[in-house]
Each structure stands twice: as structure tokens, then as C-alpha cells.
PDB file of C-alpha atoms in Angstrom:
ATOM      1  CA  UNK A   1     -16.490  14.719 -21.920  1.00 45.00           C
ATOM      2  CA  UNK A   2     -18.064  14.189 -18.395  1.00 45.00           C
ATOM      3  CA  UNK A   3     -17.229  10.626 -18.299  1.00 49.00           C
ATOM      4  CA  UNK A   4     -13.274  11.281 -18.554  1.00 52.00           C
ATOM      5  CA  UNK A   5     -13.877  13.921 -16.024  1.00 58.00           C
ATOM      6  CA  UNK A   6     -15.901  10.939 -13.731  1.00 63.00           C
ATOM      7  CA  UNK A   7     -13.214   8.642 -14.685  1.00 64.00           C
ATOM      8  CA  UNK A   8      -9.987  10.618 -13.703  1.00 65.00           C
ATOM      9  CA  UNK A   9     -12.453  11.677 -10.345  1.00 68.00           C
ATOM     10  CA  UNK A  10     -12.835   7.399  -9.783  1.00 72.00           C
ATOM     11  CA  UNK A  11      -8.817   6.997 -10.127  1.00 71.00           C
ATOM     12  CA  UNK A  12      -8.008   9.726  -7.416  1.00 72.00           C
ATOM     13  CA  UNK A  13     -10.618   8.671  -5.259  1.00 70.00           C
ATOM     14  CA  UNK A  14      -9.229   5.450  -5.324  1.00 71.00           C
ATOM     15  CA  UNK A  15      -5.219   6.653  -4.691  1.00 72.00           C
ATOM     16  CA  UNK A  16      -6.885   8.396  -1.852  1.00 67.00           C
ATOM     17  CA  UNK A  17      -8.447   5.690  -0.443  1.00 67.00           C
ATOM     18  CA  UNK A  18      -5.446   3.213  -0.650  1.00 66.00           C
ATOM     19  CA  UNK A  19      -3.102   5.792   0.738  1.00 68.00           C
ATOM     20  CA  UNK A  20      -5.194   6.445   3.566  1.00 63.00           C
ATOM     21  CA  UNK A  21      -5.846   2.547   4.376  1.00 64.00           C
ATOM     22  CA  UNK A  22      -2.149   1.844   3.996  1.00 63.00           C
ATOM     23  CA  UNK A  23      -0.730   4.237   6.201  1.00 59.00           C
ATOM     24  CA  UNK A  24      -3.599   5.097   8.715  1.00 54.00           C
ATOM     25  CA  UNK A  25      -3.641   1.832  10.374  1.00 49.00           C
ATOM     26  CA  UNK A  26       0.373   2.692  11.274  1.00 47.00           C
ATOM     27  CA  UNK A  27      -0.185   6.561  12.257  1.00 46.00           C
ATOM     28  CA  UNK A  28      -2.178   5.645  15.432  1.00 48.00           C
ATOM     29  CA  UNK A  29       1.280   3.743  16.635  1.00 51.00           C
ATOM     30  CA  UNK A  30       3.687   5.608  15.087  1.00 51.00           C
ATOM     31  CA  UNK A  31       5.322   8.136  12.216  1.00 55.00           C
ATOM     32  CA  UNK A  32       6.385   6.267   9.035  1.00 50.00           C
ATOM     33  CA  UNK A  33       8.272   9.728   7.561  1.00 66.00           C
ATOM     34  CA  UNK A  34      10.466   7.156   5.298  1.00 79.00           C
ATOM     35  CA  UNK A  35       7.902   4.470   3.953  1.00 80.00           C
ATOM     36  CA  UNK A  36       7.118   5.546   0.268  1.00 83.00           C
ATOM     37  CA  UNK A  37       4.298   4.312  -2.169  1.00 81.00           C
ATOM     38  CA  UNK A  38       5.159   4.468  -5.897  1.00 86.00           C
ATOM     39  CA  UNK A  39       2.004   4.024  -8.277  1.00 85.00           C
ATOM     40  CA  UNK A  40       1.889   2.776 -11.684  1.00 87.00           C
ATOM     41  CA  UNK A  41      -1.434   2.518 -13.698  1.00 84.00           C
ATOM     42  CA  UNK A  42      -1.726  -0.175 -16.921  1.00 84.00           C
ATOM     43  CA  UNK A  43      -4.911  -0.766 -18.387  1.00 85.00           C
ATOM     44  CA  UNK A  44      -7.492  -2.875 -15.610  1.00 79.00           C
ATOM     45  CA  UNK A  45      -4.006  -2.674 -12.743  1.00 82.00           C
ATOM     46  CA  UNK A  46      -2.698  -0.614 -10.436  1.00 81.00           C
ATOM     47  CA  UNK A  47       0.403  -1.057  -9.118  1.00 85.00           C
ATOM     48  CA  UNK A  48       1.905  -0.241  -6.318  1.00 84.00           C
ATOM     49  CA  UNK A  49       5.365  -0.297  -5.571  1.00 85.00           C
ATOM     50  CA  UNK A  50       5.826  -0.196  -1.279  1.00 82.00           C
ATOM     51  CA  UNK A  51       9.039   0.544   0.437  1.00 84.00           C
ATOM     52  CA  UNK A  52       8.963   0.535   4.322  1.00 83.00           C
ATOM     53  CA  UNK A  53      12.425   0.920   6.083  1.00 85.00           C
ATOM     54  CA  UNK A  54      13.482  -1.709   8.257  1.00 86.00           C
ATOM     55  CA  UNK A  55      13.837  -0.114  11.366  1.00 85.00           C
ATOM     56  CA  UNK A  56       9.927   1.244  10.942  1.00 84.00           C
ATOM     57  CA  UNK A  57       8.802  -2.400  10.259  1.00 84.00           C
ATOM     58  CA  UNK A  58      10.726  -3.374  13.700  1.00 87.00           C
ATOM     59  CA  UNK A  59       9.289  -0.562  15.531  1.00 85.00           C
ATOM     60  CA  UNK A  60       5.474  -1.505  14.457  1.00 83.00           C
ATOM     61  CA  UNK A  61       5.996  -4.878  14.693  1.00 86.00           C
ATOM     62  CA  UNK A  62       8.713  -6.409  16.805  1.00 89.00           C
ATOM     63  CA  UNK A  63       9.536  -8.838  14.289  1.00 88.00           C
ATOM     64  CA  UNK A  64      13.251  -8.764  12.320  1.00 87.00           C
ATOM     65  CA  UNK A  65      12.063  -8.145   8.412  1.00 83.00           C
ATOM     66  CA  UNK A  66      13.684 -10.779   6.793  1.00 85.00           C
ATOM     67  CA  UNK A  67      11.019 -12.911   8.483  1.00 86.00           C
ATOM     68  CA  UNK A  68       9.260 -12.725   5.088  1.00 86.00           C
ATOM     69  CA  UNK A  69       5.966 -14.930   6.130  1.00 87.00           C
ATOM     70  CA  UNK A  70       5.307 -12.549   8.765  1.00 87.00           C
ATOM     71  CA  UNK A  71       6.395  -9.327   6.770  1.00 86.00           C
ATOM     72  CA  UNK A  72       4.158 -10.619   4.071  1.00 86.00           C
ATOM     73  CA  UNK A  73       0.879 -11.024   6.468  1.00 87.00           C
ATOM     74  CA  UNK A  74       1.984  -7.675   7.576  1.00 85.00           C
ATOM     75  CA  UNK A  75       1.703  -5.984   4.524  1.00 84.00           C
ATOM     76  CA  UNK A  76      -1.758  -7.497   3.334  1.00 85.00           C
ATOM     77  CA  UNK A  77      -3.026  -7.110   6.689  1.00 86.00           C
ATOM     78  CA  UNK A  78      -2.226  -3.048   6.617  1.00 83.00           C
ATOM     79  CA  UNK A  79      -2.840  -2.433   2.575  1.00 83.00           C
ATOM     80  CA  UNK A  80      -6.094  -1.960   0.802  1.00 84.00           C
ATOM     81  CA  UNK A  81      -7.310  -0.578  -2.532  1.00 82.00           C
ATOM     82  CA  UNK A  82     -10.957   0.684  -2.544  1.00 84.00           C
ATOM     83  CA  UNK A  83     -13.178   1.339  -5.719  1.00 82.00           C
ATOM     84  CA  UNK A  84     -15.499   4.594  -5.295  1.00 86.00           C
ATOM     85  CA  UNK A  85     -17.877   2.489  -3.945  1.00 90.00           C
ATOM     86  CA  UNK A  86     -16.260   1.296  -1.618  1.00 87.00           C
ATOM     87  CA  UNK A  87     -15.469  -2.228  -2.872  1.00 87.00           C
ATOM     88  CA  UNK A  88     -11.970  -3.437  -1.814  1.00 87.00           C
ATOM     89  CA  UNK A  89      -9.673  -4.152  -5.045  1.00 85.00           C
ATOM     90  CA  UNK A  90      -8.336  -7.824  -5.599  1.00 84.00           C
ATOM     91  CA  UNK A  91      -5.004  -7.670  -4.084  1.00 83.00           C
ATOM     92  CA  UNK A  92      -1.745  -9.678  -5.099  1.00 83.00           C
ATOM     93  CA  UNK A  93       1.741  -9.621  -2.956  1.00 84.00           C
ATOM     94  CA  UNK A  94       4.071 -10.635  -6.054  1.00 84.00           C
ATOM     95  CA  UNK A  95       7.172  -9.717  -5.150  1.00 84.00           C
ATOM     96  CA  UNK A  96       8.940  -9.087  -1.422  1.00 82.00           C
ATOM     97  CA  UNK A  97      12.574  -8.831  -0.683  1.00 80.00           C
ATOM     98  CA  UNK A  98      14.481  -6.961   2.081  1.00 76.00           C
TER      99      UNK A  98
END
């Protein structure tokens, strides 16, 4: 029984720590009251659904978002996904639309 309790301890600590790297980087420049994160776990995957309004990608960025090379680099560069120990999770950008 402790190792479901250590397990479901591992999977918050790591929504926790990919919340925090996705929106602190933004909070020192600005609010982002309208960008949402939607989570969905499968067996060995996380993921993560990301909507940032338009005008709040503008606003950080200067840059229109149908640019989608930049708003791509802009995403991976601001998103992480940490294991408990710290390790960042493989990351994959599969699909972006505006």
C-alpha cells in the first residue's frame, strides 16, 4: 500500500513541477489569467493539452501567433515536465494550430 501512496505523491509532484515551469517563466512579465493547461495521463505519457490566448502570446512576445516556427520555440522554450528527482521529462510538440 505505501508504494501507491509514493506513486500518486510522484504524479502530483510532477503536475506541480510542470505547472510551475510553464507559467513562472511568464509571471515575472506578465498575468496569463486566460492560458489553461488540460492534463491527461495514459500509461508511461502525460499529456498536456496548452491553450494560450493570442493577445497574451503578443504581449510576451511581440510576435503575431500564426508565426508557428516562432510560437513553437516559444512554447518548448517556456514548458517543462520534471520527474521527482528532478529529471526533465522527454518532451514532444505534436500538434500546434492557432
Amino acid at each position: 500500500m505505501s508504494g501507491s501512496g509514493n506513486s500518486g505523491k510522484r504524479v502530483w509532484a510532477a503536475i506541480f513541477g510542470m505547472i510551475v515551469a510553464l507559467f513562472a517563466p511568464s509571471a515575472s512579465a506578465h498575468l496569463t489569467p486566460n492560458s489553461e493547461i488540460r492534463l491527461r495521463f495514459e500509461p508511461g505519457t502525460l499529456h498536456a493539452d496548452v491553450l494560450i490566448p493570442e493577445a497574451e502570446y503578443r504581449f510576451a512576445t511581440g510576435r503575431p501567433a500564426n508565426d508557428l516556427a516562432n510560437l513553437r520555440g516559444y512554447i518548448l522554450a517556456h514548458t517543462a515536465a520534471l520527474a521527482p528527482d528532478g529529471r526533465r521529462w522527454t518532451m514532444a510538440l505534436t500538434d500546434l494550430r492557432v
